[in-house]
XYZ file of C-alpha atoms in Angstrom:
679
model
C 16.262 77.868 114.074
C 16.238 81.967 114.096
C 18.553 84.896 113.371
C 17.732 88.571 115.104
C 19.758 91.695 114.707
C 20.702 90.964 111.321
C 22.277 94.465 110.752
C 24.694 94.077 113.999
C 25.298 90.434 113.299
C 26.369 91.715 109.968
C 29.109 94.675 111.210
C 30.286 91.527 113.573
C 30.667 89.833 110.018
C 32.305 92.504 108.307
C 34.242 92.969 111.754
C 35.472 88.861 111.079
C 37.183 90.227 107.596
C 38.874 93.123 108.172
C 40.306 90.579 111.332
C 40.827 87.625 108.662
C 42.829 90.301 106.410
C 44.534 92.014 109.091
C 45.503 88.189 110.236
C 46.867 87.512 106.443
C 49.191 90.607 106.401
C 50.818 90.358 109.311
C 51.607 85.850 108.273
C 53.166 87.668 105.084
C 55.568 89.709 107.782
C 55.630 87.108 110.330
C 59.769 87.595 109.938
C 58.988 90.803 111.473
C 59.056 91.356 115.276
C 55.565 90.951 117.458
C 53.878 90.134 113.401
C 52.807 86.393 114.538
C 51.564 87.629 117.454
C 49.778 90.026 115.817
C 48.699 87.454 113.336
C 47.202 84.633 115.701
C 45.366 87.828 117.604
C 43.428 88.738 114.110
C 42.538 85.214 113.999
C 40.819 84.889 117.660
C 39.351 88.532 116.733
C 37.605 86.311 113.747
C 36.727 83.743 116.456
C 35.312 86.234 119.331
C 33.396 87.776 116.334
C 31.856 85.130 114.332
C 30.159 83.549 117.846
C 29.609 86.416 118.763
C 27.668 87.366 115.624
C 26.131 83.563 115.696
C 25.417 84.293 119.629
C 22.859 87.120 119.158
C 21.611 85.891 116.019
C 20.826 82.367 117.257
C 16.540 82.199 118.408
C 17.868 79.024 120.506
C 18.681 79.178 124.540
C 20.751 76.110 123.881
C 22.670 77.255 120.891
C 23.307 80.509 122.487
C 25.139 79.660 125.298
C 26.646 76.571 122.980
C 28.217 80.172 120.967
C 29.157 81.873 124.333
C 30.919 78.932 125.587
C 32.897 79.189 122.083
C 33.360 83.269 122.209
C 35.652 82.930 124.899
C 38.522 80.597 123.600
C 38.722 84.486 120.997
C 37.700 86.566 123.864
C 40.126 85.401 126.355
C 43.128 84.752 124.465
C 43.661 88.065 122.664
C 44.663 89.647 125.936
C 48.112 88.249 125.965
C 48.631 87.961 122.926
C 48.288 91.374 122.515
C 50.705 91.910 125.333
C 53.140 90.192 123.750
C 52.629 92.349 120.641
C 53.398 95.698 122.766
C 56.396 93.678 123.778
C 58.561 93.082 120.682
C 57.074 96.180 119.305
C 58.305 98.521 122.036
C 61.303 96.653 122.063
C 60.770 95.031 125.928
C 61.637 91.200 124.590
C 63.440 91.006 127.769
C 60.875 91.088 130.340
C 59.372 87.382 129.156
C 61.872 85.322 127.596
C 59.937 83.125 124.597
C 60.546 79.338 127.499
C 58.401 81.840 129.451
C 55.677 82.814 127.298
C 53.130 80.301 127.922
C 52.526 81.178 131.726
C 50.874 83.837 130.536
C 48.405 81.424 128.870
C 48.248 78.953 131.602
C 45.343 81.152 132.858
C 43.261 81.926 129.739
C 43.357 77.843 128.786
C 41.852 77.388 132.317
C 39.238 79.813 131.990
C 38.339 78.537 128.639
C 38.009 74.682 130.204
C 35.584 76.423 133.007
C 33.761 78.267 130.350
C 33.254 75.024 127.915
C 32.450 73.454 131.593
C 30.126 75.590 133.335
C 27.208 73.959 133.305
C 29.267 71.209 135.905
C 30.739 73.990 138.514
C 29.037 77.254 137.468
C 32.251 79.132 137.931
C 31.758 81.344 134.842
C 28.318 81.635 134.775
C 25.922 80.778 138.203
C 23.074 82.428 136.541
C 21.688 82.501 133.248
C 18.718 84.491 132.778
C 16.681 83.651 129.297
C 14.701 87.273 128.410
C 12.205 87.627 125.610
C 11.407 91.423 124.307
C 10.115 92.855 121.280
C 13.081 92.927 119.405
C 13.870 89.217 120.238
C 15.430 86.397 123.040
C 18.167 87.496 125.342
C 19.918 85.926 128.099
C 21.607 88.324 130.771
C 24.683 86.131 131.827
C 25.703 86.916 135.759
C 29.293 86.631 135.749
C 31.012 84.049 138.598
C 34.152 84.752 140.532
C 35.955 82.457 137.108
C 34.705 85.262 134.888
C 35.566 88.720 137.433
C 39.386 86.968 137.428
C 39.645 86.104 133.816
C 38.318 90.010 132.984
C 41.000 91.248 135.989
C 43.847 89.280 133.886
C 42.870 90.744 130.655
C 42.696 94.070 131.776
C 46.103 93.646 133.528
C 47.788 92.895 130.338
C 46.247 94.943 127.737
C 46.557 98.204 130.027
C 50.281 96.752 130.811
C 50.803 97.345 126.899
C 48.877 100.074 126.569
C 51.652 101.835 129.188
C 54.254 100.117 126.777
C 52.803 101.673 123.890
C 52.645 104.896 125.599
C 55.643 105.291 126.966
C 56.739 104.388 123.293
C 55.437 107.724 122.423
C 58.168 109.761 123.604
C 60.781 107.803 122.507
C 60.656 107.583 119.352
C 60.764 109.496 116.166
C 57.984 111.349 114.356
C 56.635 108.502 112.004
C 57.130 105.462 114.716
C 55.048 107.974 117.651
C 51.977 107.723 114.734
C 52.587 104.322 114.247
C 52.094 103.852 118.341
C 49.327 106.704 118.459
C 46.998 104.313 116.474
C 47.541 100.983 118.173
C 47.197 103.085 121.501
C 43.658 104.047 120.283
C 43.350 100.411 118.414
C 43.620 99.073 121.916
C 41.839 101.422 124.295
C 38.914 101.293 122.344
C 37.929 98.044 122.924
C 38.898 97.794 126.459
C 36.689 100.889 127.273
C 34.365 99.050 125.144
C 34.220 96.047 127.847
C 34.467 97.914 130.932
C 31.425 99.776 130.014
C 29.731 96.541 128.920
C 30.844 94.843 132.328
C 30.008 98.036 134.585
C 26.789 97.544 133.315
C 26.094 100.833 132.099
C 25.528 99.927 128.351
C 21.652 99.839 127.527
C 22.030 97.151 125.274
C 21.813 93.888 126.041
C 24.415 92.242 124.008
C 28.601 92.993 124.378
C 29.560 95.857 122.050
C 33.183 94.538 122.543
C 33.830 92.723 118.696
C 31.876 95.657 117.099
C 34.668 97.771 118.982
C 37.204 95.542 117.708
C 36.044 96.513 113.854
C 37.227 99.923 114.520
C 40.443 99.426 116.208
C 40.689 96.732 112.730
C 40.165 99.864 110.488
C 42.797 101.487 112.824
C 45.143 99.115 112.568
C 44.601 98.536 108.429
C 45.388 102.371 108.661
C 48.954 101.960 110.654
C 49.269 98.827 107.926
C 49.132 100.996 104.972
C 49.377 104.255 105.885
C 52.506 104.338 108.199
C 54.362 101.197 107.388
C 53.524 99.273 110.930
C 54.976 95.916 110.446
C 57.200 97.066 107.662
C 59.508 99.114 109.271
C 59.027 98.562 112.639
C 61.000 101.271 115.698
C 64.427 100.267 115.912
C 66.243 101.949 119.426
C 66.887 104.646 118.141
C 69.075 105.832 121.251
C 72.121 103.504 120.498
C 71.538 103.351 116.770
C 69.709 105.392 114.602
C 69.625 108.785 115.768
C 73.685 108.308 116.194
C 74.603 107.159 113.309
C 77.161 109.701 111.607
C 75.637 109.425 108.172
C 72.145 110.646 107.218
C 69.706 108.338 107.001
C 66.052 108.753 105.131
C 63.509 106.319 104.954
C 60.688 106.262 101.934
C 57.696 104.709 101.447
C 56.864 102.945 98.128
C 54.764 105.971 96.939
C 58.553 107.678 97.802
C 57.256 109.144 100.978
C 59.615 110.031 103.667
C 58.491 107.879 105.901
C 61.469 108.569 108.455
C 65.446 110.295 108.668
C 67.583 110.455 111.596
C 69.311 113.969 113.192
C 72.259 113.650 111.109
C 69.801 113.843 107.726
C 67.818 116.915 109.237
C 71.455 118.537 109.498
C 72.746 117.574 106.675
C 69.530 118.710 104.365
C 68.193 121.137 105.742
C 64.726 119.285 106.762
C 63.060 118.640 110.363
C 60.723 115.762 112.034
C 57.395 117.753 110.035
C 58.238 116.735 106.843
C 57.699 112.789 107.172
C 54.545 112.104 105.867
C 55.606 114.251 102.551
C 56.852 113.533 99.116
C 60.500 113.215 98.569
C 60.463 115.263 95.672
C 58.582 118.347 96.931
C 61.083 117.902 100.214
C 64.779 117.333 98.405
C 66.061 119.632 96.168
C 68.547 117.155 95.202
C 65.412 114.845 94.291
C 65.590 114.389 90.635
C 69.480 113.577 90.576
C 69.231 110.957 93.019
C 65.810 109.540 92.158
C 65.602 106.060 91.986
C 63.678 106.218 88.410
C 63.559 102.516 87.259
C 66.608 101.366 89.776
C 66.892 98.763 92.252
C 70.182 100.777 93.308
C 72.559 103.858 93.113
C 74.970 105.525 94.355
C 76.399 109.566 93.355
C 78.249 112.254 94.305
C 76.822 115.466 94.205
C 78.046 119.167 95.908
C 75.031 120.658 98.241
C 74.026 124.081 97.291
C 74.632 125.227 101.210
C 77.147 127.906 103.044
C 79.838 124.462 103.441
C 79.828 123.606 100.237
C 78.998 120.375 101.006
C 79.466 117.184 99.512
C 77.825 114.220 99.852
C 77.722 110.811 98.500
C 73.961 109.042 98.011
C 73.202 105.564 98.888
C 69.831 104.239 97.945
C 68.455 100.626 98.397
C 65.177 99.300 98.123
C 63.262 97.763 101.464
C 61.643 94.388 101.433
C 59.786 92.952 103.890
C 58.601 88.628 103.719
C 59.899 89.132 100.456
C 57.529 92.258 99.472
C 59.116 95.964 98.159
C 57.989 97.899 100.992
C 60.415 101.083 99.964
C 63.485 102.680 99.696
C 66.518 103.600 102.278
C 68.776 106.384 102.026
C 71.938 106.885 103.078
C 73.929 110.689 102.998
C 77.590 110.443 103.767
C 79.588 113.681 103.643
C 82.352 113.369 101.875
C 83.687 116.783 101.748
C 87.212 115.751 103.039
C 87.326 113.174 100.723
C 86.619 115.351 97.702
C 89.279 117.575 98.819
C 91.383 114.444 99.215
C 90.596 113.438 95.894
C 90.966 116.959 94.701
C 94.814 117.253 96.064
C 95.790 113.989 94.536
C 94.139 114.627 91.169
C 96.118 117.750 90.575
C 99.094 115.631 91.439
C 98.265 113.474 88.994
C 98.249 116.279 86.638
C 101.435 117.567 87.906
C 103.245 114.795 87.213
C 101.841 113.794 84.312
C 102.846 116.773 82.770
C 106.246 116.491 83.758
C 105.983 113.157 82.843
C 105.059 114.625 79.242
C 107.959 116.817 79.227
C 110.547 114.652 79.119
C 111.824 112.971 75.742
C 111.491 109.751 77.432
C 108.878 106.774 77.253
C 107.548 106.859 80.724
C 104.913 104.237 81.278
C 102.880 102.002 83.863
C 101.380 98.681 83.580
C 98.613 96.791 85.054
C 99.767 92.909 86.682
C 99.283 91.340 83.263
C 101.687 93.653 81.310
C 98.894 95.775 79.602
C 99.844 99.710 79.522
C 98.009 101.728 81.729
C 99.876 104.711 80.779
C 102.342 106.327 78.392
C 103.480 109.610 78.244
C 103.468 112.199 74.881
C 106.554 111.392 73.968
C 105.937 107.586 74.240
C 103.313 107.610 71.599
C 105.515 109.536 69.129
C 108.097 106.961 69.688
C 106.389 104.314 68.906
C 103.232 105.618 66.817
C 100.669 104.220 69.197
C 97.491 106.517 70.440
C 95.865 106.368 73.531
C 92.917 103.989 71.478
C 95.685 101.450 71.604
C 96.129 101.405 75.584
C 92.127 101.814 76.095
C 91.926 98.715 73.949
C 94.614 96.898 76.188
C 98.461 97.228 74.298
C 100.520 94.818 76.133
C 104.329 96.173 76.757
C 105.758 92.873 75.118
C 104.235 94.700 71.731
C 106.855 96.746 71.919
C 109.567 95.063 71.461
C 110.451 92.192 68.651
C 108.686 89.012 68.866
C 112.602 86.871 69.019
C 112.804 88.817 72.477
C 109.977 88.991 74.305
C 110.995 85.512 75.790
C 113.793 87.331 77.043
C 111.731 89.773 78.576
C 109.614 87.741 80.331
C 112.650 85.687 81.971
C 113.522 89.379 83.352
C 110.182 89.870 85.380
C 111.704 87.804 88.032
C 114.835 89.590 88.253
C 112.611 93.224 88.195
C 110.763 92.003 90.466
C 113.568 91.472 93.071
C 114.781 95.255 92.371
C 117.959 93.691 89.796
C 115.976 93.771 86.419
C 116.695 97.548 85.308
C 118.261 98.392 82.097
C 117.701 96.073 79.423
C 118.742 96.711 76.229
C 115.815 95.292 73.185
C 115.183 96.101 69.828
C 112.018 97.717 69.468
C 109.281 97.635 67.210
C 106.462 100.452 66.078
C 103.663 100.766 64.804
C 104.259 100.898 61.406
C 106.814 98.014 61.863
C 109.844 100.019 61.505
C 112.567 98.885 64.056
C 115.280 100.798 66.852
C 116.519 100.219 69.555
C 116.162 101.321 73.365
C 116.695 100.480 76.823
C 114.587 99.839 78.956
C 114.497 100.713 82.984
C 111.337 99.157 85.392
C 110.341 99.066 88.829
C 107.681 96.690 90.242
C 104.711 98.506 91.397
C 103.396 97.178 94.854
C 100.602 98.337 97.140
C 100.463 97.156 100.395
C 102.086 94.040 99.667
C 100.484 93.375 96.637
C 101.840 93.348 93.530
C 100.016 95.665 90.680
C 102.167 96.100 87.407
C 105.551 97.939 86.461
C 106.150 101.795 86.495
C 109.099 102.412 84.090
C 111.198 104.249 81.434
C 112.001 103.427 77.761
C 115.123 105.328 75.900
C 115.770 105.804 72.276
C 119.048 104.785 72.362
C 119.532 104.520 68.579
C 121.391 107.770 68.382
C 123.980 106.231 71.456
C 124.397 102.954 68.839
C 125.305 105.361 65.877
C 127.904 107.167 67.835
C 129.182 103.872 69.409
C 129.614 102.638 65.845
C 131.455 105.041 64.915
C 133.492 105.118 67.768
C 134.688 101.431 67.333
C 135.436 102.207 63.721
C 137.790 104.517 64.890
C 139.058 102.656 67.920
C 139.608 99.882 65.169
C 141.070 102.279 62.825
C 143.729 103.769 65.546
C 144.199 99.801 67.217
C 146.199 99.349 63.396
C 147.419 102.876 63.895
C 149.190 101.946 66.889
C 150.162 98.478 65.502
C 151.533 99.888 62.899
C 153.311 101.854 64.754
C 154.988 99.399 67.594
C 155.774 97.311 64.337
C 157.370 99.950 62.686
C 159.603 101.157 65.564
C 160.339 97.415 67.247
C 161.721 96.710 63.732
C 163.722 100.292 63.709
C 164.546 98.964 66.890
C 165.518 95.677 65.803
C 167.976 97.354 63.254
C 169.273 99.288 65.554
C 169.940 96.707 67.985
C 172.026 94.891 64.868
C 174.126 97.755 63.510
C 175.264 97.663 67.214
C 176.274 93.690 66.915
C 177.582 94.328 64.186
C 180.110 97.376 65.443
C 180.691 95.578 68.192
C 182.098 92.608 65.683
C 184.353 95.292 63.884
C 185.753 95.998 67.168
C 188.552 95.288 68.794
C 188.629 97.325 71.414
C 186.821 95.257 74.772
C 186.011 98.254 76.560
C 184.185 99.853 73.474
C 182.499 96.419 72.414
C 181.349 95.927 76.138
C 179.578 99.323 75.795
C 177.970 98.586 72.526
C 176.788 95.311 74.392
C 174.914 97.569 77.062
C 173.653 99.682 74.658
C 172.190 96.571 72.981
C 170.730 94.908 75.434
C 169.000 98.004 76.529
C 167.666 98.990 73.227
C 166.478 95.490 73.129
C 164.843 95.430 76.542
C 162.560 98.500 74.579
C 162.449 96.375 70.908
C 160.689 93.650 73.206
C 158.218 95.742 74.395
C 156.838 97.143 71.053
C 156.890 93.576 69.565
C 154.327 92.577 72.720
C 151.985 95.598 72.311
C 152.193 95.017 68.547
C 151.156 90.890 69.021
C 148.922 91.704 72.074
C 145.358 92.299 71.938
C 145.267 94.968 74.126
C 147.608 97.691 72.767
C 147.813 99.850 75.644
C 148.966 97.365 78.484
C 151.752 95.305 78.552
C 151.711 91.644 80.521
C 154.315 91.728 82.861
C 154.477 87.934 83.706
C 155.478 87.408 79.810
C 157.743 90.657 79.036
C 159.463 89.703 82.431
C 160.477 86.241 81.665
C 161.241 86.664 78.565
C 163.446 89.272 79.229
C 165.707 88.270 82.467
C 165.682 84.699 80.136
C 167.341 86.577 77.065
C 169.842 89.007 79.262
C 170.663 85.872 81.519
C 171.521 83.686 78.566
C 172.766 87.257 76.227
C 175.861 87.518 78.864
C 176.820 84.492 80.333
C 180.022 82.088 79.090
C 179.132 78.621 78.475
C 180.729 77.382 81.589
C 178.326 79.368 83.726
C 175.399 78.084 85.297
C 173.029 80.741 86.505
C 169.468 79.850 87.212
C 166.769 82.100 86.984
C 163.791 82.576 89.749
C 161.071 84.760 88.020
C 157.495 84.981 89.980
C 155.480 88.326 88.468
C 151.707 88.376 89.428
C 148.824 88.728 86.527
C 150.029 92.180 86.480
C 149.289 94.714 83.392
C 151.562 98.344 83.066
C 150.772 100.709 80.005
C 153.764 101.597 78.544
C 154.726 104.652 80.361
C 155.556 102.456 83.103
C 156.814 99.064 82.098
C 159.529 100.794 79.569
C 161.222 102.502 82.256
C 160.913 99.549 84.723
C 162.178 97.356 81.841
C 164.778 99.260 81.708
C 166.027 99.167 84.687
C 165.608 95.305 85.080
C 167.786 94.828 82.053
C 170.571 96.529 83.517
C 170.350 95.031 87.198
C 170.222 91.463 85.992
C 172.794 92.549 83.407
C 175.497 93.201 86.124
C 174.447 90.671 87.889
C 175.498 87.866 85.096
C 178.311 89.802 84.318
C 179.727 90.896 88.210
C 177.983 88.804 90.389
C 179.107 85.390 89.811
C 183.011 84.926 89.642
C 182.548 81.036 89.277
C 180.098 81.048 87.206
C 177.499 79.922 89.077
C 174.077 81.305 91.205
C 171.125 82.175 90.823
C 168.969 85.627 90.164
C 165.550 85.820 91.501
C 162.804 88.741 90.237
C 159.500 89.341 91.925
C 156.700 91.507 90.822
C 153.697 92.125 93.389
C 150.927 94.605 93.282
C 150.132 95.249 97.685
C 148.733 98.277 99.405
C 147.563 100.218 96.089
C 151.292 100.091 95.056
C 153.477 97.790 92.699
C 156.892 96.356 94.547
C 159.619 95.248 91.841
C 162.282 92.476 93.808
C 165.492 91.836 91.721
C 168.266 90.122 93.634
C 171.026 87.764 93.474
C 173.537 85.678 95.835
C 176.891 86.628 94.129
C 179.242 88.699 95.494
C 177.825 91.567 96.561
C 178.503 95.421 95.861
C 182.171 96.692 96.918
C 182.469 97.886 100.445
C 183.190 101.682 99.066
C 180.961 101.780 96.666
C 178.278 104.858 97.056
C 175.744 103.739 95.272
C 174.148 107.024 94.602
C 177.459 108.828 93.896
C 178.439 105.940 91.705
C 180.318 107.239 88.139
C 179.141 103.795 86.510
C 177.022 104.025 83.684
C 174.347 101.154 85.498
C 173.875 102.399 88.798
C 173.473 105.831 87.118
C 171.087 104.594 84.912
C 168.872 102.872 87.459
C 168.522 105.534 90.189
C 167.763 107.578 87.236
C 165.066 105.244 86.116
C 163.430 104.873 89.352
C 163.668 108.596 89.374
C 161.041 108.589 86.362
C 158.956 106.251 87.997
C 158.732 108.475 91.055
C 159.201 105.266 93.378
C 161.351 104.204 95.925
C 164.712 102.418 95.101
C 166.119 101.129 97.904
C 170.154 98.956 97.344
C 171.309 96.211 99.753
C 174.451 94.449 99.135
C 174.310 91.331 101.693
C 174.235 88.156 100.735
C 174.169 89.297 97.218
C 172.591 92.569 95.775
C 169.113 93.427 96.347
C 167.133 95.927 94.783
C 163.175 96.907 95.723
C 161.627 99.320 93.900
C 158.233 100.825 95.347
C 156.414 102.427 93.013
C 152.573 103.199 91.148
C 151.695 102.803 87.820
C 152.104 106.269 85.652
C 149.794 107.935 84.044
C 149.194 108.870 81.064
C 150.596 112.393 79.978
C 149.429 114.144 77.080
C 152.350 114.728 74.459
C 151.988 118.301 72.773
């Protein structure tokens, strides 16, 4: 078998090599929409180019016909693959759903079958004529109805794809317009070439379409490597890219601008004509945002424009099928956010300065109790520095180790808002100790615990003052106890003198007066005795005092034949000495009078009650004796006892009510007297 037209055959082989390369490039990007169809398309372009080269070069009629039949496989399958590619490229996949794609290939497969079996029916080539010329052997193929039908079908698919790509020229950005233009030309050239061949306007005997596809392949190579076909496919800009509020700029691997949206144009002062130019030539801020070997990054910048706009720039690499294909830069207007951050920073600075003015430690911790902030006074108080905080100083390290477990146990109470104001022994950086109080509150952010915030007060001066006060109080307590002791002793001496005097007096009236005076003195002496022996030298326990007083008075004035019972009911009440003395004298007078005069038959009961009701003390003393004389004017009585009772009621600023019904009762309503400073 001899070969002819070597030059044209070599061109077709070169076209095959280009098609193989394009098919491999598309296969690497097969995950991109349309890439798989483009890969298959160039495989069949390769098949068509090779079989065409063999058909032209062959000098045997039989082989020529075989190669012509085989070339139909690529020739008839290319149009539907082209149509499917344009559907994906122009985002019109909904025109034909994937399950229906096979319908496009039913006619091509049937045509291939007719071509391979043409010898039986002649529907593709009814007549094949061998023409021997000086240039070599050529076969002239007469096109039958099946061939004409396949040509019409192919033309319809190719034209439909051209229409979709042509429409896309006016819908996409500048970058994709150039992509679409090259694709449009790459499809148009073989279409025109084949049209010229079919209409017999071509002066040669071989089909120039495979050679035209070589030119198309060069255009596709240009589109892939210069305009990133299959790396950056055109999205639906109207609803996505162009409507984005953030500026977006797409760069290729050489850091050339491949695309940008309107927001980026407005923000950066660019236009569509910068596409294809290097970013460093069009962006004034490029030196600050260039990748410079970084995989990704983010930075805040202030643009030198009339608006003094702050932007946040983020960039990230773009990969297609695992291959690096460029960069995407996102520009966000953060002017408002920066304004808020500046106001927050000023506010934080103001409050930090205020915290530094406080003569107390102000602190904050994280959720692990590590100190994140301490004011200037805190560093002075404890001797630590900011470096210690940066190294993770824990607030528990500010107190002695023995008390740290106590502090840990308080965490739950503090989280519930109940654990503030606890005293600890603090430890300075140099090891010295001093007392402190810690007041703290938990920090929550949207319900999430983030740490503690509080103050620490050095209470060394308070503790020293407390110690001095306690010492002073102890001294005064000892002094008061000694005074009560001496007063009690002196009153007991007076009581003894009165008793001795009564024993040496024959006048009954005088003896009675001395006894009453002795009882009054003893009631006062008893108060000082109770205060002397009690733990509280300022308050007298009325339960013990009144029980003892009533018992002593009744026993003192009773005779051996007397049978007087006592009913004493006193609440747990403590009164100061200014109130207890006049009330004790009043009880002494009432009980002594009841014992002496209320029971002629020496039998009866004396009742005493002391209650606290509605902010008032109620003293109730009664007997079931003969009562007071009917003609007795209580308030104008000349007897010393009643005069003394009225006088004591006035001294207590109380309300006295006296009744004589089935005995005598005294009801005194009073409040505790306030201490009046003596001059």
